[in-house]
Short mmCIF file of C-alpha atoms in Angstrom, two decimals:
data_model
loop_
_atom_site.label_atom_id
_atom_site.label_comp_id
_atom_site.label_asym_id
_atom_site.label_seq_id
_atom_site.Cartn_x
_atom_site.Cartn_y
_atom_site.Cartn_z
CA MET A 30 -79.38 115.65 -35.27
CA ALA A 31 -76.30 117.06 -33.50
CA SER A 32 -73.75 118.95 -35.58
CA LEU A 33 -70.42 117.28 -36.30
CA LEU A 34 -66.82 118.44 -36.27
CA LEU A 35 -65.38 117.58 -39.69
CA PRO A 36 -62.37 115.24 -39.32
CA PRO A 37 -59.28 115.18 -41.58
CA LEU A 38 -59.98 114.27 -45.22
CA SER A 39 -58.20 111.52 -47.19
CA LEU A 40 -58.63 110.04 -50.66
CA TYR A 41 -58.56 106.36 -51.64
CA VAL A 42 -57.92 105.49 -55.31
CA HIS A 43 -58.52 101.90 -56.48
CA ILE A 44 -56.71 100.43 -59.50
CA PRO A 45 -58.22 96.97 -60.01
CA TRP A 46 -55.83 95.10 -62.29
CA CYS A 47 -53.26 92.44 -61.35
CA VAL A 48 -51.00 90.21 -63.42
CA GLN A 49 -52.84 87.29 -61.82
CA LYS A 50 -55.26 86.83 -58.94
CA CYS A 51 -53.73 85.37 -55.75
CA PRO A 52 -55.62 82.41 -54.23
CA TYR A 53 -56.10 84.13 -50.83
CA CYS A 54 -57.16 87.54 -52.16
CA ASP A 55 -60.73 88.80 -51.68
CA PHE A 56 -59.99 92.37 -52.75
CA ASN A 57 -61.66 93.74 -55.86
CA SER A 58 -58.91 92.76 -58.29
CA HIS A 59 -59.01 91.40 -61.83
CA GLY A 60 -56.34 89.36 -63.64
CA LEU A 61 -55.01 91.05 -66.76
CA LYS A 62 -56.46 90.11 -70.12
CA GLY A 63 -54.51 92.17 -72.62
CA GLU A 64 -53.43 95.78 -72.18
CA ILE A 65 -54.51 97.94 -69.24
CA PRO A 66 -56.67 100.86 -70.45
CA GLU A 67 -54.42 103.19 -68.44
CA GLN A 68 -55.31 106.55 -69.96
CA ASP A 69 -59.02 105.76 -70.22
CA TYR A 70 -59.15 104.66 -66.58
CA ILE A 71 -57.39 107.80 -65.33
CA GLU A 72 -59.91 109.97 -67.17
CA HIS A 73 -62.73 108.04 -65.51
CA LEU A 74 -61.08 108.34 -62.07
CA LEU A 75 -60.97 112.11 -62.46
CA ALA A 76 -64.58 112.28 -63.72
CA ASP A 77 -65.57 110.11 -60.72
CA LEU A 78 -63.76 112.50 -58.35
CA GLN A 79 -65.41 115.55 -59.93
CA ALA A 80 -68.83 113.92 -59.43
CA ASP A 81 -67.98 113.27 -55.75
CA ILE A 82 -66.83 116.87 -55.27
CA MET A 83 -70.21 118.06 -56.56
CA ARG A 84 -72.14 115.58 -54.34
CA PHE A 85 -70.16 116.39 -51.21
CA LYS A 86 -69.52 120.11 -51.70
CA ASP A 87 -71.26 120.91 -48.39
CA SER A 88 -68.85 118.59 -46.60
CA LEU A 89 -65.60 119.47 -48.42
CA GLN A 90 -65.56 123.19 -47.55
CA ASN A 91 -61.96 123.68 -48.68
CA ARG A 92 -60.69 120.84 -46.47
CA PRO A 93 -57.24 119.95 -47.84
CA LEU A 94 -56.30 116.31 -48.50
CA HIS A 95 -54.43 114.88 -45.54
CA SER A 96 -53.38 111.69 -47.39
CA ILE A 97 -53.88 109.69 -50.59
CA PHE A 98 -53.67 105.91 -50.84
CA ILE A 99 -53.53 104.26 -54.28
CA GLY A 100 -54.43 100.61 -53.75
CA GLY A 101 -55.44 97.62 -55.79
CA GLY A 102 -54.99 95.32 -57.57
CA THR A 103 -51.46 96.28 -58.45
CA PRO A 104 -51.25 100.06 -58.97
CA SER A 105 -47.55 99.77 -59.87
CA LEU A 106 -48.65 98.30 -63.21
CA PHE A 107 -49.41 101.94 -64.11
CA SER A 108 -46.49 104.00 -65.40
CA ALA A 109 -44.92 106.78 -63.35
CA GLU A 110 -46.12 109.24 -66.03
CA SER A 111 -49.73 108.14 -65.53
CA ILE A 112 -49.45 108.42 -61.74
CA ALA A 113 -47.94 111.92 -62.13
CA GLN A 114 -50.81 112.94 -64.42
CA LEU A 115 -53.37 111.57 -61.95
CA LEU A 116 -51.87 113.29 -58.88
CA SER A 117 -51.41 116.60 -60.66
CA ALA A 118 -55.07 116.58 -61.78
CA ILE A 119 -56.29 115.63 -58.27
CA GLN A 120 -54.34 118.55 -56.78
CA GLN A 121 -56.07 120.94 -59.18
CA LEU A 122 -59.44 119.70 -57.89
CA ILE A 123 -58.67 119.51 -54.13
CA PRO A 124 -55.84 121.33 -52.33
CA PHE A 125 -53.12 119.16 -50.73
CA GLN A 126 -51.97 119.58 -47.15
CA GLN A 127 -48.35 120.74 -47.17
CA ASP A 128 -46.95 117.48 -45.77
CA ILE A 129 -49.40 115.15 -47.55
CA GLU A 130 -48.61 111.42 -47.44
CA VAL A 131 -49.18 109.71 -50.83
CA THR A 132 -48.93 105.91 -50.76
CA LEU A 133 -48.78 103.56 -53.76
CA GLU A 134 -49.14 99.79 -53.42
CA ALA A 135 -46.53 97.94 -55.47
CA ASN A 136 -45.45 94.44 -56.30
CA PRO A 137 -41.78 93.85 -55.48
CA GLY A 138 -41.11 92.48 -58.99
CA THR A 139 -38.20 93.74 -61.05
CA VAL A 140 -40.21 95.97 -63.40
CA GLU A 141 -42.12 97.76 -60.64
CA ALA A 142 -39.04 98.32 -58.48
CA GLU A 143 -37.23 99.97 -61.39
CA ARG A 144 -40.09 102.51 -61.47
CA PHE A 145 -39.72 103.62 -57.83
CA HIS A 146 -37.60 106.70 -58.70
CA GLY A 147 -40.23 107.71 -61.28
CA TYR A 148 -43.02 107.36 -58.73
CA VAL A 149 -41.14 109.62 -56.30
CA ASN A 150 -40.81 112.25 -59.03
CA ALA A 151 -44.54 111.83 -59.70
CA GLY A 152 -45.36 112.78 -56.09
CA ILE A 153 -45.47 109.41 -54.31
CA THR A 154 -43.99 109.72 -50.79
CA ARG A 155 -44.54 106.15 -49.56
CA ILE A 156 -44.64 102.73 -51.24
CA SER A 157 -46.28 99.64 -49.74
CA MET A 158 -44.79 96.40 -51.04
CA GLY A 159 -46.76 93.14 -50.95
CA ILE A 160 -43.85 90.81 -50.18
CA GLN A 161 -45.84 88.34 -47.95
CA SER A 162 -42.98 85.86 -47.38
CA PHE A 163 -39.21 85.45 -47.69
CA SER A 164 -39.56 81.78 -48.69
CA ASN A 165 -39.74 80.98 -52.41
CA GLU A 166 -41.75 77.85 -51.61
CA LYS A 167 -44.35 79.87 -49.67
CA LEU A 168 -44.48 82.56 -52.37
CA VAL A 169 -45.41 79.89 -54.93
CA ALA A 170 -48.08 78.51 -52.57
CA LEU A 171 -49.52 82.04 -52.24
CA GLY A 172 -49.57 82.57 -56.01
CA ARG A 173 -47.11 85.45 -55.84
CA ILE A 174 -45.18 86.21 -59.04
CA HIS A 175 -41.99 87.58 -57.44
CA ASN A 176 -39.19 85.66 -55.73
CA VAL A 177 -37.17 86.37 -52.57
CA ALA A 178 -34.22 87.91 -54.42
CA GLU A 179 -36.55 90.36 -56.23
CA ALA A 180 -38.25 91.26 -52.95
CA LYS A 181 -34.97 92.08 -51.22
CA SER A 182 -33.75 94.02 -54.23
CA ALA A 183 -36.99 96.06 -54.27
CA VAL A 184 -36.47 97.02 -50.61
CA GLU A 185 -32.91 98.19 -51.35
CA ILE A 186 -34.20 100.26 -54.30
CA ALA A 187 -36.91 101.78 -52.05
CA LYS A 188 -34.22 102.86 -49.56
CA ILE A 189 -32.35 104.96 -52.15
CA SER A 190 -35.31 106.17 -54.20
CA GLY A 191 -36.03 109.33 -52.19
CA LEU A 192 -39.22 107.98 -50.59
CA LYS A 193 -40.07 109.42 -47.16
CA SER A 194 -41.20 105.97 -46.02
CA PHE A 195 -42.06 102.50 -47.26
CA ASN A 196 -43.91 99.48 -45.95
CA VAL A 197 -43.31 95.75 -46.21
CA ASP A 198 -46.44 93.58 -46.15
CA LEU A 199 -45.78 90.20 -44.55
CA MET A 200 -48.19 87.36 -43.75
CA HIS A 201 -48.01 84.62 -41.14
CA GLY A 202 -50.05 81.49 -40.55
CA LEU A 203 -49.28 80.37 -44.12
CA PRO A 204 -50.07 76.89 -45.53
CA ASN A 205 -47.99 74.27 -43.63
CA GLN A 206 -45.94 77.04 -41.99
CA THR A 207 -44.02 76.13 -38.84
CA LEU A 208 -43.26 78.54 -36.00
CA GLU A 209 -39.59 78.64 -37.05
CA GLN A 210 -40.47 79.40 -40.70
CA ALA A 211 -42.79 82.24 -39.64
CA LEU A 212 -40.15 83.75 -37.36
CA ASP A 213 -37.49 83.35 -40.05
CA ASP A 214 -39.68 85.39 -42.43
CA LEU A 215 -39.94 88.07 -39.79
CA ARG A 216 -36.19 88.07 -39.04
CA GLN A 217 -35.41 88.55 -42.74
CA ALA A 218 -37.89 91.43 -42.91
CA ILE A 219 -36.43 93.08 -39.78
CA GLU A 220 -32.91 92.71 -41.20
CA LEU A 221 -33.98 94.87 -44.17
CA SER A 222 -35.07 97.56 -41.65
CA PRO A 223 -38.20 98.95 -43.34
CA PRO A 224 -39.69 101.99 -41.54
CA HIS A 225 -43.10 100.23 -41.46
CA LEU A 226 -44.08 96.56 -41.30
CA SER A 227 -47.62 95.25 -41.78
CA TRP A 228 -47.64 91.75 -40.28
CA TYR A 229 -50.96 90.03 -40.54
CA GLN A 230 -52.39 86.54 -40.30
CA LEU A 231 -53.59 84.75 -43.43
CA THR A 232 -57.32 84.14 -43.17
CA ILE A 233 -59.42 82.14 -45.62
CA GLU A 234 -61.97 84.52 -47.12
CA PRO A 235 -65.18 83.44 -48.92
CA ASN A 236 -65.13 83.44 -52.74
CA THR A 237 -61.37 82.91 -52.99
CA MET A 238 -59.49 79.96 -54.49
CA PHE A 239 -58.31 79.01 -50.99
CA ALA A 240 -61.96 78.91 -49.83
CA SER A 241 -62.84 76.31 -52.48
CA ARG A 242 -59.64 74.27 -51.89
CA PRO A 243 -58.55 75.09 -48.32
CA PRO A 244 -54.84 74.55 -47.58
CA LYS A 245 -53.66 73.18 -44.22
CA LEU A 246 -53.01 76.16 -41.94
CA PRO A 247 -51.37 76.23 -38.48
CA ASP A 248 -53.82 75.59 -35.60
CA ASP A 249 -54.81 78.21 -33.00
CA ASP A 250 -52.06 77.26 -30.54
CA GLU A 251 -49.39 77.48 -33.26
CA LEU A 252 -50.82 80.82 -34.45
CA TRP A 253 -50.67 82.20 -30.90
CA ASP A 254 -47.02 81.14 -30.54
CA ILE A 255 -46.18 82.76 -33.88
CA PHE A 256 -47.87 86.02 -32.89
CA GLU A 257 -46.44 86.14 -29.37
CA GLN A 258 -42.84 85.39 -30.37
CA GLY A 259 -43.05 87.51 -33.51
CA HIS A 260 -44.39 90.46 -31.53
CA GLN A 261 -41.39 90.14 -29.17
CA LEU A 262 -38.97 90.09 -32.14
CA LEU A 263 -40.54 93.23 -33.62
CA THR A 264 -40.59 95.10 -30.32
CA ALA A 265 -36.96 94.19 -29.60
CA ALA A 266 -36.03 95.54 -33.07
CA GLY A 267 -37.54 98.96 -32.26
CA TYR A 268 -40.92 98.56 -33.95
CA GLN A 269 -43.99 99.85 -32.13
CA GLN A 270 -47.32 98.12 -32.66
CA TYR A 271 -49.88 100.88 -33.21
CA GLU A 272 -52.67 98.90 -34.86
CA THR A 273 -53.75 95.25 -34.70
CA SER A 274 -51.40 94.20 -37.51
CA ALA A 275 -49.25 97.29 -38.11
CA TYR A 276 -45.81 98.04 -36.68
CA ALA A 277 -43.69 101.11 -37.30
CA LYS A 278 -40.50 102.74 -36.21
CA PRO A 279 -41.25 105.94 -34.23
CA GLY A 280 -42.67 108.62 -36.55
CA PHE A 281 -43.39 106.26 -39.45
CA GLN A 282 -47.01 105.21 -38.83
CA CYS A 283 -49.15 105.21 -41.98
CA GLN A 284 -51.02 108.53 -41.80
CA HIS A 285 -53.72 107.38 -44.22
CA ASN A 286 -54.54 104.32 -42.13
CA LEU A 287 -54.46 106.39 -38.93
CA ASN A 288 -57.09 108.73 -40.38
CA TYR A 289 -59.20 105.73 -41.40
CA TRP A 290 -59.03 104.12 -37.94
CA ARG A 291 -59.64 107.45 -36.19
CA PHE A 292 -63.02 107.69 -37.95
CA GLY A 293 -61.75 110.32 -40.37
CA ASP A 294 -63.35 111.05 -43.73
CA TYR A 295 -62.18 109.65 -47.04
CA LEU A 296 -63.32 110.19 -50.59
CA ALA A 297 -63.11 107.03 -52.71
CA ILE A 298 -62.70 106.70 -56.47
CA GLY A 299 -62.14 103.70 -58.71
CA CYS A 300 -63.68 100.22 -59.05
CA GLY A 301 -65.26 99.00 -55.81
CA ALA A 302 -63.75 101.81 -53.69
CA HIS A 303 -65.50 102.55 -50.35
CA GLY A 304 -65.79 106.07 -48.90
CA LYS A 305 -67.11 107.87 -45.80
CA MET A 306 -68.08 111.52 -45.54
CA SER A 307 -69.33 113.60 -42.59
CA PHE A 308 -71.42 116.78 -42.78
CA GLN A 309 -71.67 119.61 -40.24
CA ASN A 310 -75.46 119.14 -40.14
CA GLY A 311 -74.87 115.75 -38.45
CA GLU A 312 -75.14 113.39 -41.43
CA ILE A 313 -72.56 110.66 -42.06
CA ILE A 314 -72.64 108.90 -45.43
CA ARG A 315 -70.91 105.69 -46.48
CA TYR A 316 -70.79 104.81 -50.17
CA SER A 317 -69.16 102.46 -52.65
CA LYS A 318 -68.35 102.50 -56.33
CA THR A 319 -69.15 100.03 -59.16
CA ARG A 320 -66.94 96.96 -58.73
CA HIS A 321 -66.37 95.78 -62.29
CA PRO A 322 -64.11 97.73 -64.66
CA LYS A 323 -66.57 97.26 -67.56
CA GLY A 324 -69.37 99.15 -65.82
CA TYR A 325 -66.98 101.68 -64.33
CA LEU A 326 -65.42 102.44 -67.72
CA ARG A 327 -68.93 103.11 -69.04
CA GLY A 328 -69.14 105.96 -66.53
CA GLU A 329 -71.31 104.08 -64.01
CA TYR A 330 -69.42 105.17 -60.90
CA LEU A 331 -71.70 105.21 -57.85
CA TYR A 332 -72.91 101.77 -56.74
CA GLU A 333 -74.61 102.48 -53.42
CA GLU A 334 -74.86 105.12 -50.73
CA ARG A 335 -76.32 104.95 -47.22
CA GLN A 336 -76.77 107.17 -44.22
CA VAL A 337 -75.09 105.93 -41.02
CA ALA A 338 -77.93 105.90 -38.48
CA ASP A 339 -77.34 107.19 -34.94
CA VAL A 340 -77.77 103.69 -33.49
CA ASP A 341 -74.97 102.32 -35.71
CA ARG A 342 -72.45 105.07 -34.97
CA PRO A 343 -71.01 103.74 -31.68
CA PHE A 344 -70.17 100.38 -33.30
CA GLU A 345 -68.68 102.04 -36.39
CA PHE A 346 -66.64 104.47 -34.29
CA PHE A 347 -65.20 101.85 -31.92
CA MET A 348 -64.72 99.24 -34.66
CA ASN A 349 -62.21 101.71 -36.05
CA ARG A 350 -60.78 103.27 -32.89
CA PHE A 351 -60.22 100.08 -30.90
CA ARG A 352 -58.08 98.61 -33.67
CA LEU A 353 -55.60 101.31 -32.73
CA LEU A 354 -53.76 100.89 -29.46
CA GLU A 355 -53.60 104.62 -28.71
CA ILE A 356 -55.68 106.54 -26.18
CA VAL A 357 -59.12 107.65 -27.47
CA PRO A 358 -60.20 111.16 -26.38
CA LYS A 359 -63.87 111.06 -25.37
CA SER A 360 -64.25 114.46 -27.05
CA GLU A 361 -63.67 112.76 -30.45
CA PHE A 362 -66.61 110.40 -29.88
CA ARG A 363 -68.88 113.40 -29.31
CA ALA A 364 -67.36 115.49 -32.12
CA TYR A 365 -67.31 112.80 -34.84
CA THR A 366 -70.52 110.86 -34.06
CA GLY A 367 -72.69 113.69 -32.75
CA LEU A 368 -73.70 111.47 -29.79
CA SER A 369 -73.46 111.96 -26.05
CA GLU A 370 -71.37 109.54 -23.97
CA SER A 371 -74.52 108.69 -22.01
CA THR A 372 -75.77 106.71 -25.03
CA ILE A 373 -72.97 104.16 -24.48
CA ALA A 374 -72.52 104.35 -20.71
CA GLN A 375 -73.88 100.83 -20.16
CA GLN A 376 -71.52 99.23 -22.71
CA ILE A 377 -68.53 101.21 -21.45
CA ASN A 378 -69.19 100.19 -17.84
CA TRP A 379 -69.42 96.55 -18.90
CA ALA A 380 -66.16 96.81 -20.92
CA VAL A 381 -64.35 98.36 -17.93
CA GLU A 382 -65.62 95.57 -15.65
CA GLN A 383 -64.31 92.98 -18.13
CA ASN A 384 -60.91 94.74 -18.17
CA TYR A 385 -61.30 95.25 -21.93
CA ILE A 386 -60.77 99.01 -21.66
CA ILE A 387 -59.40 101.56 -19.20
CA GLU A 388 -61.49 104.70 -18.66
CA THR A 389 -60.42 108.07 -17.28
CA GLU A 390 -62.43 111.26 -17.05
CA THR A 391 -61.44 112.26 -20.58
CA THR A 392 -60.24 109.08 -22.36
CA TRP A 393 -60.70 105.40 -23.15
CA GLN A 394 -58.01 102.91 -24.11
CA ILE A 395 -58.16 99.25 -25.05
CA THR A 396 -56.14 96.96 -22.74
CA GLU A 397 -53.82 94.09 -23.67
CA HIS A 398 -56.62 91.79 -22.45
CA GLY A 399 -59.17 93.69 -24.54
CA LYS A 400 -57.06 93.22 -27.68
CA LEU A 401 -57.49 89.45 -27.28
CA PHE A 402 -61.27 89.82 -27.07
CA LEU A 403 -61.71 92.61 -29.62
CA ASN A 404 -64.71 90.98 -31.36
CA GLU A 405 -66.57 90.49 -28.09
CA LEU A 406 -65.81 94.07 -27.08
CA LEU A 407 -67.12 95.45 -30.39
CA GLU A 408 -70.24 93.26 -30.31
CA ALA A 409 -71.30 95.12 -27.16
CA PHE A 410 -71.86 98.22 -29.33
CA LEU A 411 -73.88 96.39 -31.99
CA VAL A 412 -77.61 97.16 -32.00
CA ASP A 413 -79.98 94.29 -32.81
CA GLU A 414 -82.15 95.25 -35.73
#
């Protein structure tokens, strides 16, 4: 097994509670029934992290944390004091890089927005707001509990809160959404000038309320028009697309997501969190944590762990890298998978012939054409069991 270069290290923290479950959501989230066991959960998160540090000590080797992402659920249901306590304790366990990015997902409701200043004082540098639409009618259809006025107010609060950056999450292809409605959502988002915009298509996921009672969504032609014209609006407004559904003003890409898509390492704590760790001896491990808060709060943290086999590494590497539109250094494939380029020469040659990627002596890059056929491109690296 070839030795690996250890990539940057991030940390994902999952807080599973929401006020109510949205009908499209397939994330590991749980509607509130009574009070959140805030203090108890933080103690378990830290015990979970300590257990990971012991398991992965050969991989950690004093690597500082490059980024932290606190996702959910709705992490902004936790108080600023609790977030401060959590971050301070994490820093005592693992050193932080000097310019660490620390993101917190938040609902743009009144209560959460009022806490933004407190989160900045707690060490949060970036907030990601799940706005999804600037139409009250569409927000109701999506099961969101905020309205348009609250969303716009939350963005204005984010601008003056001292955050280094913030993100607006917006969806398109919503139930009964017309092209003009989708573009109007986007225009209203652009007008607020967030540094980062995640703009992604609603898809019906299994085991969601929308899967059992599917709404009428725009057809493929309408979806293409929405994407094409929306992409033009965003580009004209100075946003650069750097990932399939992520746009940012220059210098404001999400560093945590970049590390994830570049096949970096990330520790993962909290209900249902997924992690990936590399070892210099050539091993790569993926693992996940217990999904349900009941089991997790009993101290049952680790759910499963598996070695990433050599044959699966090309698919896993490119599944991540080709979502990004940037140039891929061939040296990173060798360094982070431990494999020679010769193992994928056949697939690469095919992808070049199809005009899915451009190859130079030292790099690969997905083409505009390749972006449209991403699934077919990635399937080429799948190994039949």
